[in-house]
N, CA, C and O of each residue as an XYZ file, in Angstrom:
660
protein
N      33.115    -56.162     57.416
C      33.333    -55.090     56.558
C      34.229    -54.041     57.169
O      35.101    -53.492     56.496
N      34.036    -53.780     58.352
C      34.884    -52.837     59.066
C      36.286    -53.420     59.118
O      37.285    -52.710     59.006
N      36.326    -54.681     59.285
C      37.635    -55.298     59.334
C      38.302    -55.220     57.963
O      39.508    -55.000     57.862
N      37.550    -55.392     56.971
C      38.113    -55.316     55.626
C      38.620    -53.901     55.349
O      39.697    -53.701     54.788
N      37.825    -52.947     55.753
C      38.244    -51.558     55.539
C      39.493    -51.249     56.357
O      40.407    -50.566     55.896
N      39.507    -51.750     57.541
C      40.664    -51.541     58.399
C      41.888    -52.197     57.788
O      42.985    -51.639     57.799
N      41.677    -53.404     57.251
C      42.780    -54.119     56.645
C      43.230    -53.387     55.372
O      44.431    -53.303     55.114
N      42.305    -52.860     54.579
C      42.645    -52.115     53.371
C      43.400    -50.841     53.742
O      44.391    -50.481     53.107
N      42.918    -50.177     54.769
C      43.597    -48.941     55.168
C      44.991    -49.238     55.704
O      45.909    -48.435     55.537
N      45.145    -50.375     56.340
C      46.455    -50.752     56.863
C      47.384    -51.106     55.710
O      48.563    -50.749     55.715
N      46.849    -51.801     54.736
C      47.691    -52.155     53.600
C      48.041    -50.900     52.816
O      49.154    -50.741     52.314
N      47.037    -49.998     52.725
C      47.331    -48.731     52.058
C      48.384    -47.951     52.844
O      49.312    -47.400     52.252
N      48.253    -47.901     54.141
C      49.204    -47.149     54.956
C      50.565    -47.817     54.954
O      51.584    -47.126     54.958
N      50.610    -49.135     54.947
C      51.905    -49.797     54.902
C      52.537    -49.597     53.530
O      53.755    -49.449     53.426
N      51.727    -49.591     52.483
C      52.222    -49.344     51.146
C      52.717    -47.901     51.059
O      53.756    -47.630     50.457
N      51.993    -47.009     51.642
C      52.372    -45.602     51.628
C      53.652    -45.379     52.440
O      54.524    -44.610     52.036
N      53.753    -46.031     53.541
C      54.963    -45.888     54.362
C      56.178    -46.453     53.635
O      57.268    -45.884     53.696
N      55.982    -47.582     52.943
C      57.090    -48.134     52.178
C      57.499    -47.186     51.062
O      58.683    -46.951     50.824
N      56.500    -46.651     50.391
C      56.779    -45.707     49.322
C      57.427    -44.450     49.879
O      58.353    -43.896     49.288
N      56.939    -44.022     50.998
C      57.507    -42.838     51.647
C      58.941    -43.099     52.081
O      59.792    -42.227     51.906
N      59.232    -44.238     52.625
C      60.610    -44.562     53.046
C      61.522    -44.699     51.829
O      62.691    -44.317     51.873
N      60.969    -45.252     50.731
C      61.753    -45.362     49.510
C      62.097    -43.972     48.988
O      63.233    -43.722     48.585
N      61.134    -43.081     48.994
C      61.373    -41.705     48.551
C      62.390    -41.013     49.460
O      63.275    -40.309     48.973
N      62.274    -41.202     50.742
C      63.213    -40.601     51.692
C      64.627    -41.136     51.470
O      65.608    -40.397     51.550
N      64.706    -42.447     51.188
C      66.001    -43.049     50.939
C      66.636    -42.432     49.695
O      67.818    -42.090     49.698
N      65.840    -42.294     48.630
C      66.351    -41.684     47.410
C      66.755    -40.229     47.662
O      67.764    -39.747     47.148
N      65.933    -39.544     48.470
C      66.223    -38.144     48.778
C      67.524    -38.026     49.574
O      68.352    -37.164     49.279
N      67.706    -38.871     50.565
C      68.947    -38.808     51.357
C      70.145    -39.220     50.519
O      71.233    -38.677     50.709
N      69.980    -40.169     49.591
C      71.080    -40.542     48.704
C      71.434    -39.370     47.790
O      72.608    -39.097     47.541
N      70.405    -38.683     47.293
C      70.645    -37.521     46.435
C      71.321    -36.402     47.230
O      72.246    -35.753     46.742
N      70.853    -36.190     48.443
C      71.476    -35.162     49.282
C      72.928    -35.516     49.582
O      73.798    -34.646     49.559
N      73.188    -36.771     49.860
C      74.560    -37.212     50.130
C      75.420    -37.010     48.893
O      76.558    -36.552     48.991
N      74.871    -37.355     47.715
C      75.636    -37.190     46.475
C      75.927    -35.717     46.228
O      77.046    -35.360     45.860
N      74.924    -34.854     46.428
C      75.125    -33.415     46.258
C      76.145    -32.896     47.277
O      77.008    -32.087     46.939
N      76.041    -33.362     48.512
C      76.984    -32.948     49.559
C      78.408    -33.340     49.205
O      79.325    -32.526     49.317
N      78.602    -34.596     48.774
C      79.934    -35.034     48.379
C      80.414    -34.274     47.144
O      81.596    -33.951     47.025
N      79.505    -33.995     46.244
C      79.868    -33.208     45.062
C      80.352    -31.821     45.450
O      81.342    -31.324     44.914
N      79.641    -31.199     46.392
C      80.061    -29.871     46.867
C      81.417    -29.928     47.556
O      82.258    -29.049     47.372
N      81.615    -30.961     48.339
C      82.902    -31.111     49.034
C      84.033    -31.256     48.016
O      85.081    -30.621     48.141
N      83.803    -32.111     46.993
C      84.822    -32.291     45.956
C      85.055    -30.993     45.177
O      86.188    -30.677     44.814
N      83.983    -30.249     44.925
C      84.114    -28.968     44.228
C      84.947    -27.978     45.036
O      85.809    -27.291     44.487
N      84.689    -27.908     46.341
C      85.455    -27.014     47.218
C      86.919    -27.434     47.250
O      87.810    -26.586     47.202
N      87.172    -28.739     47.333
C      88.556    -29.226     47.345
C      89.252    -28.876     46.035
O      90.402    -28.437     46.039
N      88.557    -29.069     44.911
C      89.135    -28.730     43.610
C      89.406    -27.228     43.516
O      90.447    -26.818     43.003
N      88.479    -26.411     44.005
C      88.657    -24.957     43.983
C      89.855    -24.541     44.831
O      90.653    -23.700     44.416
N      89.979    -25.132     46.018
C      91.138    -24.836     46.866
C      92.438    -25.270     46.197
O      93.452    -24.581     46.314
N      92.421    -26.399     45.499
C      93.609    -26.860     44.776
C      94.009    -25.887     43.676
O      95.191    -25.589     43.506
N      93.023    -25.389     42.928
C      93.310    -24.426     41.866
C      93.877    -23.143     42.459
O      94.843    -22.593     41.931
N      93.291    -22.663     43.547
C      93.795    -21.443     44.205
C      95.224    -21.652     44.692
O      96.076    -20.780     44.523
N      95.484    -22.809     45.296
C      96.835    -23.119     45.791
C      97.845    -23.138     44.643
O      98.921    -22.550     44.751
N      97.497    -23.815     43.545
C      98.406    -23.891     42.406
C      98.637    -22.511     41.792
O      99.753    -22.190     41.382
N      97.589    -21.701     41.732
C      97.720    -20.348     41.196
C      98.681    -19.524     42.054
O      99.568    -18.851     41.530
N      98.499    -19.581     43.371
C      99.374    -18.842     44.277
C     100.812    -19.345     44.197
O     101.750    -18.548     44.202
N     100.987    -20.653     44.124
C     102.340    -21.217     44.012
C     103.012    -20.756     42.730
O     104.201    -20.438     42.719
N     102.255    -20.723     41.668
C     102.795    -20.261     40.388
C     103.207    -18.797     40.471
O     104.273    -18.419     39.984
N     102.367    -17.979     41.083
C     102.702    -16.560     41.226
C     103.939    -16.367     42.097
O     104.800    -15.544     41.786
N     104.028    -17.119     43.177
C     105.186    -17.007     44.070
C     106.453    -17.397     43.322
O     107.485    -16.739     43.458
N     106.378    -18.469     42.531
C     107.547    -18.900     41.761
C     107.939    -17.836     40.738
O     109.125    -17.582     40.528
N     106.941    -17.211     40.097
C     107.218    -16.173     39.103
C     107.870    -14.965     39.765
O     108.851    -14.429     39.252
N     107.333    -14.540     40.892
C     107.894    -13.389     41.610
C     109.295    -13.720     42.120
O     110.187    -12.872     42.069
N     109.497    -14.933     42.607
C     110.823    -15.348     43.068
C     111.845    -15.309     41.947
O     112.980    -14.875     42.143
N     111.441    -15.760     40.781
C     112.343    -15.726     39.626
C     112.655    -14.284     39.231
O     113.792    -13.967     38.881
N     111.653    -13.416     39.287
C     111.849    -11.995     38.961
C     112.825    -11.347     39.960
O     113.697    -10.571     39.568
N     112.669    -11.670     41.234
C     113.573    -11.145     42.264
C     114.992    -11.623     41.998
O     115.947    -10.856     42.123
N     115.128    -12.901     41.630
C     116.450    -13.452     41.344
C     117.082    -12.731     40.150
O     118.275    -12.431     40.167
N     116.295    -12.457     39.126
C     116.793    -11.741     37.950
C     117.224    -10.321     38.322
O     118.273     -9.849     37.884
N     116.406     -9.646     39.130
C     116.744     -8.283     39.538
C     118.002     -8.258     40.406
O     118.815     -7.340     40.294
N     118.165     -9.257     41.266
C     119.373     -9.316     42.086
C     120.609     -9.528     41.215
O     121.670     -8.961     41.478
N     120.463    -10.343     40.183
C     121.577    -10.567     39.261
C     121.923     -9.272     38.532
O     123.096     -8.919     38.414
N     120.906     -8.566     38.046
C     121.132     -7.286     37.377
C     121.771     -6.282     38.326
O     122.645     -5.515     37.922
N     121.337     -6.283     39.600
C     121.910     -5.378     40.592
C     123.393     -5.675     40.796
O     124.202     -4.752     40.877
N     123.757     -6.958     40.878
C     125.175     -7.297     41.070
C     126.002     -6.874     39.862
O     127.141     -6.433     40.017
N     125.439     -7.004     38.651
C     126.156     -6.559     37.448
C     126.355     -5.044     37.496
O     127.448     -4.550     37.218
N     125.293     -4.305     37.850
C     125.396     -2.846     37.917
C     126.377     -2.404     39.000
O     127.111     -1.433     38.817
N     126.389     -3.113     40.121
C     127.332     -2.755     41.183
C     128.774     -2.974     40.728
O     129.653     -2.167     41.030
N     129.016     -4.061     40.007
C     130.388     -4.297     39.540
C     130.782     -3.253     38.493
O     131.921     -2.786     38.487
N     129.846     -2.879     37.600
C     130.134     -1.821     36.631
C     130.393     -0.498     37.336
O     131.278      0.260     36.939
N     129.621     -0.221     38.382
C     129.802      1.003     39.153
C     131.189      1.022     39.806
O     131.858      2.056     39.820
N     131.613     -0.111     40.341
C     132.934     -0.190     40.967
C     134.033      0.053     39.931
O     135.028      0.719     40.219
N     133.848     -0.494     38.712
C     134.840     -0.276     37.658
C     134.899      1.199     37.272
O     135.985      1.743     37.066
N     133.751      1.845     37.174
C     133.719      3.264     36.820
C     134.366      4.105     37.917
O     135.096      5.052     37.624
N     134.099      3.763     39.187
C     134.730      4.491     40.288
C     136.243      4.331     40.245
O     136.982      5.269     40.545
N     136.701      3.136     39.871
C     138.142      2.911     39.769
C     138.725      3.752     38.631
O     139.801      4.332     38.776
N     138.023      3.820     37.508
C     138.483      4.654     36.395
C     138.537      6.122     36.801
O     139.473      6.833     36.436
N     137.541      6.579     37.553
C     137.533      7.972     38.017
C     138.717      8.231     38.937
O     139.383      9.260     38.831
N     138.972      7.293     39.840
C     140.097      7.462     40.765
C     141.416      7.508     40.007
O     142.297      8.300     40.340
N     141.556      6.661     38.984
C     142.777      6.675     38.187
C     142.895      7.978     37.402
O     143.988      8.523     37.246
N     141.748      8.473     36.906
C     141.784      9.720     36.135
C     142.122     10.913     37.019
O     142.665     11.902     36.526
N     141.819     10.848     38.292
C     142.072     11.966     39.194
C     143.397     11.849     39.938
O     143.722     12.710     40.756
N     144.164     10.802     39.668
C     145.433     10.645     40.385
C     146.379     11.783     40.008
O     146.392     12.246     38.868
N     147.164     12.222     40.980
C     148.054     13.365     40.772
C     149.132     13.076     39.740
O     149.489     13.956     38.957
N     149.656     11.854     39.726
C     150.708     11.538     38.749
C     150.153     11.593     37.328
O     150.830     12.087     36.426
N     148.945     11.101     37.113
C     148.331     11.149     35.786
C     148.061     12.594     35.373
O     148.327     12.983     34.235
N     147.528     13.387     36.311
C     147.253     14.792     36.004
C     148.548     15.552     35.698
O     148.576     16.418     34.823
N     149.612     15.221     36.424
C     150.890     15.881     36.187
C     151.422     15.522     34.803
O     151.906     16.393     34.080
N     151.335     14.237     34.427
C     151.785     13.820     33.098
C     150.945     14.477     32.011
O     151.472     14.887     30.977
N     149.637     14.580     32.243
C     148.733     15.216     31.276
C     149.088     16.697     31.109
O     149.097     17.214     29.991
N     149.378     17.376     32.222
C     149.745     18.799     32.161
C     151.061     18.979     31.416
O     151.198     19.909     30.621
N     152.035     18.095     31.665
C     153.322     18.191     30.969
C     153.147     17.934     29.476
O     153.811     18.567     28.655
N     152.255     17.006     29.121
C     152.037     16.732     27.693
C     151.334     17.905     27.006
O     151.423     18.055     25.787
N     150.636     18.734     27.785
C     149.959     19.900     27.213
C     150.896     21.113     27.166
O     150.520     22.164     26.647
N     152.110     20.974     27.702
C     153.075     22.062     27.610
C     153.272     22.830     28.911
O     154.027     23.802     28.926
N     152.641     22.444     29.970
C     152.834     23.123     31.252
C     154.169     22.673     31.852
O     154.592     21.531     31.675
N     154.816     23.588     32.558
C     156.088     23.273     33.206
C     156.015     23.690     34.663
O     155.221     24.548     35.049
N     156.865     23.059     35.460
C     156.943     23.449     36.875
C     157.679     24.763     36.973
O     158.623     25.019     36.225
N     157.242     25.592     37.900
C     157.903     26.887     38.073
C     158.605     26.930     39.410
O     158.231     26.245     40.362
N     159.609     27.735     39.451
C     160.323     27.996     40.697
C     159.793     29.321     41.234
O     159.366     30.174     40.455
N     159.815     29.506     42.552
C     159.271     30.742     43.107
C     159.918     32.007     42.543
O     159.254     33.040     42.455
N     161.167     31.953     42.166
C     161.840     33.142     41.650
C     161.463     33.463     40.212
O     161.668     34.590     39.762
N     160.920     32.501     39.488
C     160.616     32.745     38.077
C     159.189     33.236     37.847
O     158.788     33.436     36.701
N     158.421     33.433     38.905
C     157.043     33.895     38.771
C     157.033     35.409     38.673
O     157.669     36.088     39.479
N     156.322     35.939     37.698
C     156.212     37.383     37.538
C     154.787     37.796     37.862
O     153.829     37.145     37.445
N     154.657     38.878     38.603
C     153.344     39.407     38.970
C     153.080     40.669     38.176
O     153.972     41.500     38.012
N     151.884     40.815     37.692
C     151.497     42.006     36.952
C     150.703     42.918     37.864
O     149.790     42.468     38.557
N     151.038     44.169     37.869
C     150.301     45.152     38.651
C     149.395     45.895     37.689
O     149.852     46.490     36.713
N     148.120     45.851     37.978
C     147.142     46.510     37.119
C     146.708     47.782     37.824
O     146.176     47.728     38.932
N     146.931     48.938     37.186
C     146.553     50.189     37.851
C     145.025     50.314     37.954
O     144.299     49.861     37.069
N     144.556     50.924     39.026
C     143.138     51.176     39.307
C     142.307     49.899     39.466
O     141.088     49.927     39.299
N     142.945     48.814     39.778
C     142.218     47.572     40.037
C     141.839     47.554     41.508
O     142.677     47.861     42.355
N     140.591     47.200     41.840
C     140.214     47.235     43.266
C     141.097     46.307     44.087
O     141.345     45.161     43.712
N     141.559     46.824     45.205
C     142.463     46.071     46.063
C     141.704     44.985     46.814
O     140.560     45.166     47.231
N     142.357     43.891     46.965
C     141.778     42.780     47.725
C     142.330     42.877     49.137
O     143.531     43.065     49.334
N     141.453     42.749     50.110
C     141.897     42.846     51.499
C     142.773     41.655     51.832
O     142.368     40.508     51.644
N     143.958     41.920     52.319
C     144.866     40.855     52.693
C     144.616     40.458     54.129
O     143.888     41.131     54.860
N     145.219     39.373     54.518
C     145.040     38.870     55.876
C     145.576     39.870     56.889
O     145.020     40.005     57.979
N     146.658     40.578     56.540
C     147.239     41.560     57.453
C     146.258     42.706     57.671
O     146.083     43.172     58.797
N     145.613     43.165     56.584
C     144.657     44.259     56.711
C     143.453     43.835     57.542
O     142.932     44.627     58.327
N     143.006     42.586     57.372
C     141.872     42.088     58.159
C     142.250     42.048     59.629
O     141.448     42.423     60.485
N     143.472     41.595     59.936
C     143.912     41.554     61.319
C     144.018     42.964     61.893
O     143.687     43.191     63.057
N     144.479     43.907     61.078
C     144.595     45.281     61.555
C     143.220     45.851     61.867
O     143.040     46.550     62.864
N     142.248     45.546     61.005
C     140.911     46.090     61.256
C     140.276     45.427     62.467
O     139.507     46.064     63.187
N     140.586     44.149     62.702
C     140.016     43.469     63.862
C     140.687     43.925     65.151
O     140.009     44.204     66.139
N     141.997     44.001     65.148
C     142.723     44.318     66.372
C     142.916     45.819     66.560
O     143.112     46.285     67.682
N     142.862     46.558     65.494
C     143.062     47.998     65.576
C     144.523     48.387     65.668
O     144.850     49.570     65.579
N     145.405     47.426     65.843
C     146.834     47.726     65.971
C     147.553     47.232     64.736
O     147.130     46.262     64.106
N     148.623     47.887     64.396
C     149.413     47.512     63.236
C     150.329     46.365     63.637
O     151.081     46.464     64.607
N     150.258     45.277     62.877
C     151.124     44.137     63.142
C     152.106     43.993     61.990
O     151.829     44.379     60.854
N     153.251     43.431     62.313
C     154.250     43.234     61.270
C     153.814     42.074     60.372
O     153.138     41.159     60.841
N     154.187     42.097     59.097
C     153.796     41.011     58.198
C     154.440     39.692     58.615
O     155.487     39.666     59.261
N     153.794     38.617     58.232
C     154.255     37.269     58.572
C     155.477     36.947     57.727
O     155.494     37.192     56.520
N     156.510     36.390     58.376
C     157.747     36.098     57.664
C     157.911     34.616     57.354
O     158.558     34.262     56.368
N     157.337     33.748     58.176
C     157.478     32.308     57.926
C     156.100     31.659     57.855
O     155.097     32.227     58.289
N     156.084     30.470     57.301
C     154.834     29.726     57.187
C     154.320     29.328     58.569
O     153.117     29.378     58.825
N     155.221     28.939     59.448
C     154.816     28.550     60.792
C     154.146     29.701     61.516
O     153.148     29.510     62.212
N     154.687     30.881     61.354
C     154.109     32.056     62.002
C     152.715     32.342     61.436
O     151.793     32.683     62.177
N     152.572     32.201     60.126
C     151.263     32.409     59.498
C     150.245     31.383     59.959
O     149.098     31.729     60.239
N     150.655     30.117     60.040
C     149.752     29.063     60.540
C     149.363     29.320     61.986
O     148.207     29.141     62.372
N     150.352     29.745     62.793
C     150.055     30.030     64.192
C     149.030     31.161     64.316
O     148.106     31.065     65.123
N     149.179     32.218     63.536
C     148.229     33.335     63.590
C     146.830     32.905     63.113
O     145.816     33.324     63.671
N     146.798     32.065     62.074
C     145.505     31.591     61.562
C     144.801     30.716     62.592
O     143.599     30.861     62.817
N     145.551     29.804     63.223
C     144.959     28.946     64.252
C     144.502     29.765     65.451
O     143.436     29.519     66.016
N     145.310     30.729     65.826
C     144.970     31.582     66.965
C     143.679     32.352     66.676
O     142.830     32.489     67.556
N     143.527     32.856     65.449
C     142.310     33.589     65.086
C     141.099     32.663     65.097
O     140.031     33.059     65.564
N     141.243     31.431     64.591
C     140.123     30.482     64.572
C     139.686     30.129     65.984
O     138.493     30.117     66.290
N     140.671     29.836     66.854
C     140.310     29.471     68.218
C     139.703     30.639     68.979
O     138.800     30.444     69.793
N     140.179     31.831     68.729
C     139.584     32.978     69.423
C     138.147     33.184     68.929
O     137.279     33.569     69.712
N     137.884     32.928     67.614
C     136.516     33.013     67.102
C     135.634     31.945     67.740
O     134.488     32.219     68.096
N     136.160     30.730     67.886
C     135.378     29.653     68.501
C     135.061     29.956     69.960
O     133.971     29.656     70.446
N     136.026     30.552     70.649
C     135.792     30.889     72.048
C     134.690     31.940     72.163
O     133.875     31.899     73.084
N     134.674     32.889     71.210
C     133.630     33.914     71.215
C     132.310     33.382     70.665
O     131.275     34.028     70.827
N     132.328     32.218     70.018
C     131.088     31.634     69.485
C     130.843     31.975     68.040
O     129.709     31.860     67.575
N     131.852     32.388     67.311
C     131.710     32.723     65.891
C     132.451     31.671     65.090
O     133.586     31.316     65.406
N     131.796     31.175     64.047
C     132.471     30.164     63.232
C     132.775     30.668     61.837
O     133.646     30.110     61.169
N     132.101     31.691     61.376
C     132.305     32.295     60.050
C     132.263     31.266     58.938
O     133.136     31.252     58.070
N     131.255     30.402     58.955
C     131.113     29.390     57.908
C     130.159     29.856     56.863
O     129.906     29.140     55.894
């Protein structure tokens, strides 16, 4: 009887161990399937993220290309406008425009000056030199002499440290 009980308990334990191993096998298969499923899910998620980023990069690249094209068009238009401005400011064009409006060239002898009584006097260069030097100087007779006096005054101011700007 003890042997029978021992044999029954052994058969029960062997049956239980088989059932337990079968359950463990199913559990490990399920865990493996879930693990592989998670791995595939992560790979799919990374693929979607990669494709999304690639799409955005392509869109931004196309936008940059469009903006560069627009910039080149604007630069060429700007160059054309600058050329038109330069042509409009040319001396020959301005001279022709003035002549078409009725302006004429004058000779130094044909210029008339009007003297307005009681008009405040403007300090001339000779008066400024007289006030600076305190001595009376003769008026300038030639352009070279006037340029020489102007340069001399500028350099003397620079030597003293005055720029009068």
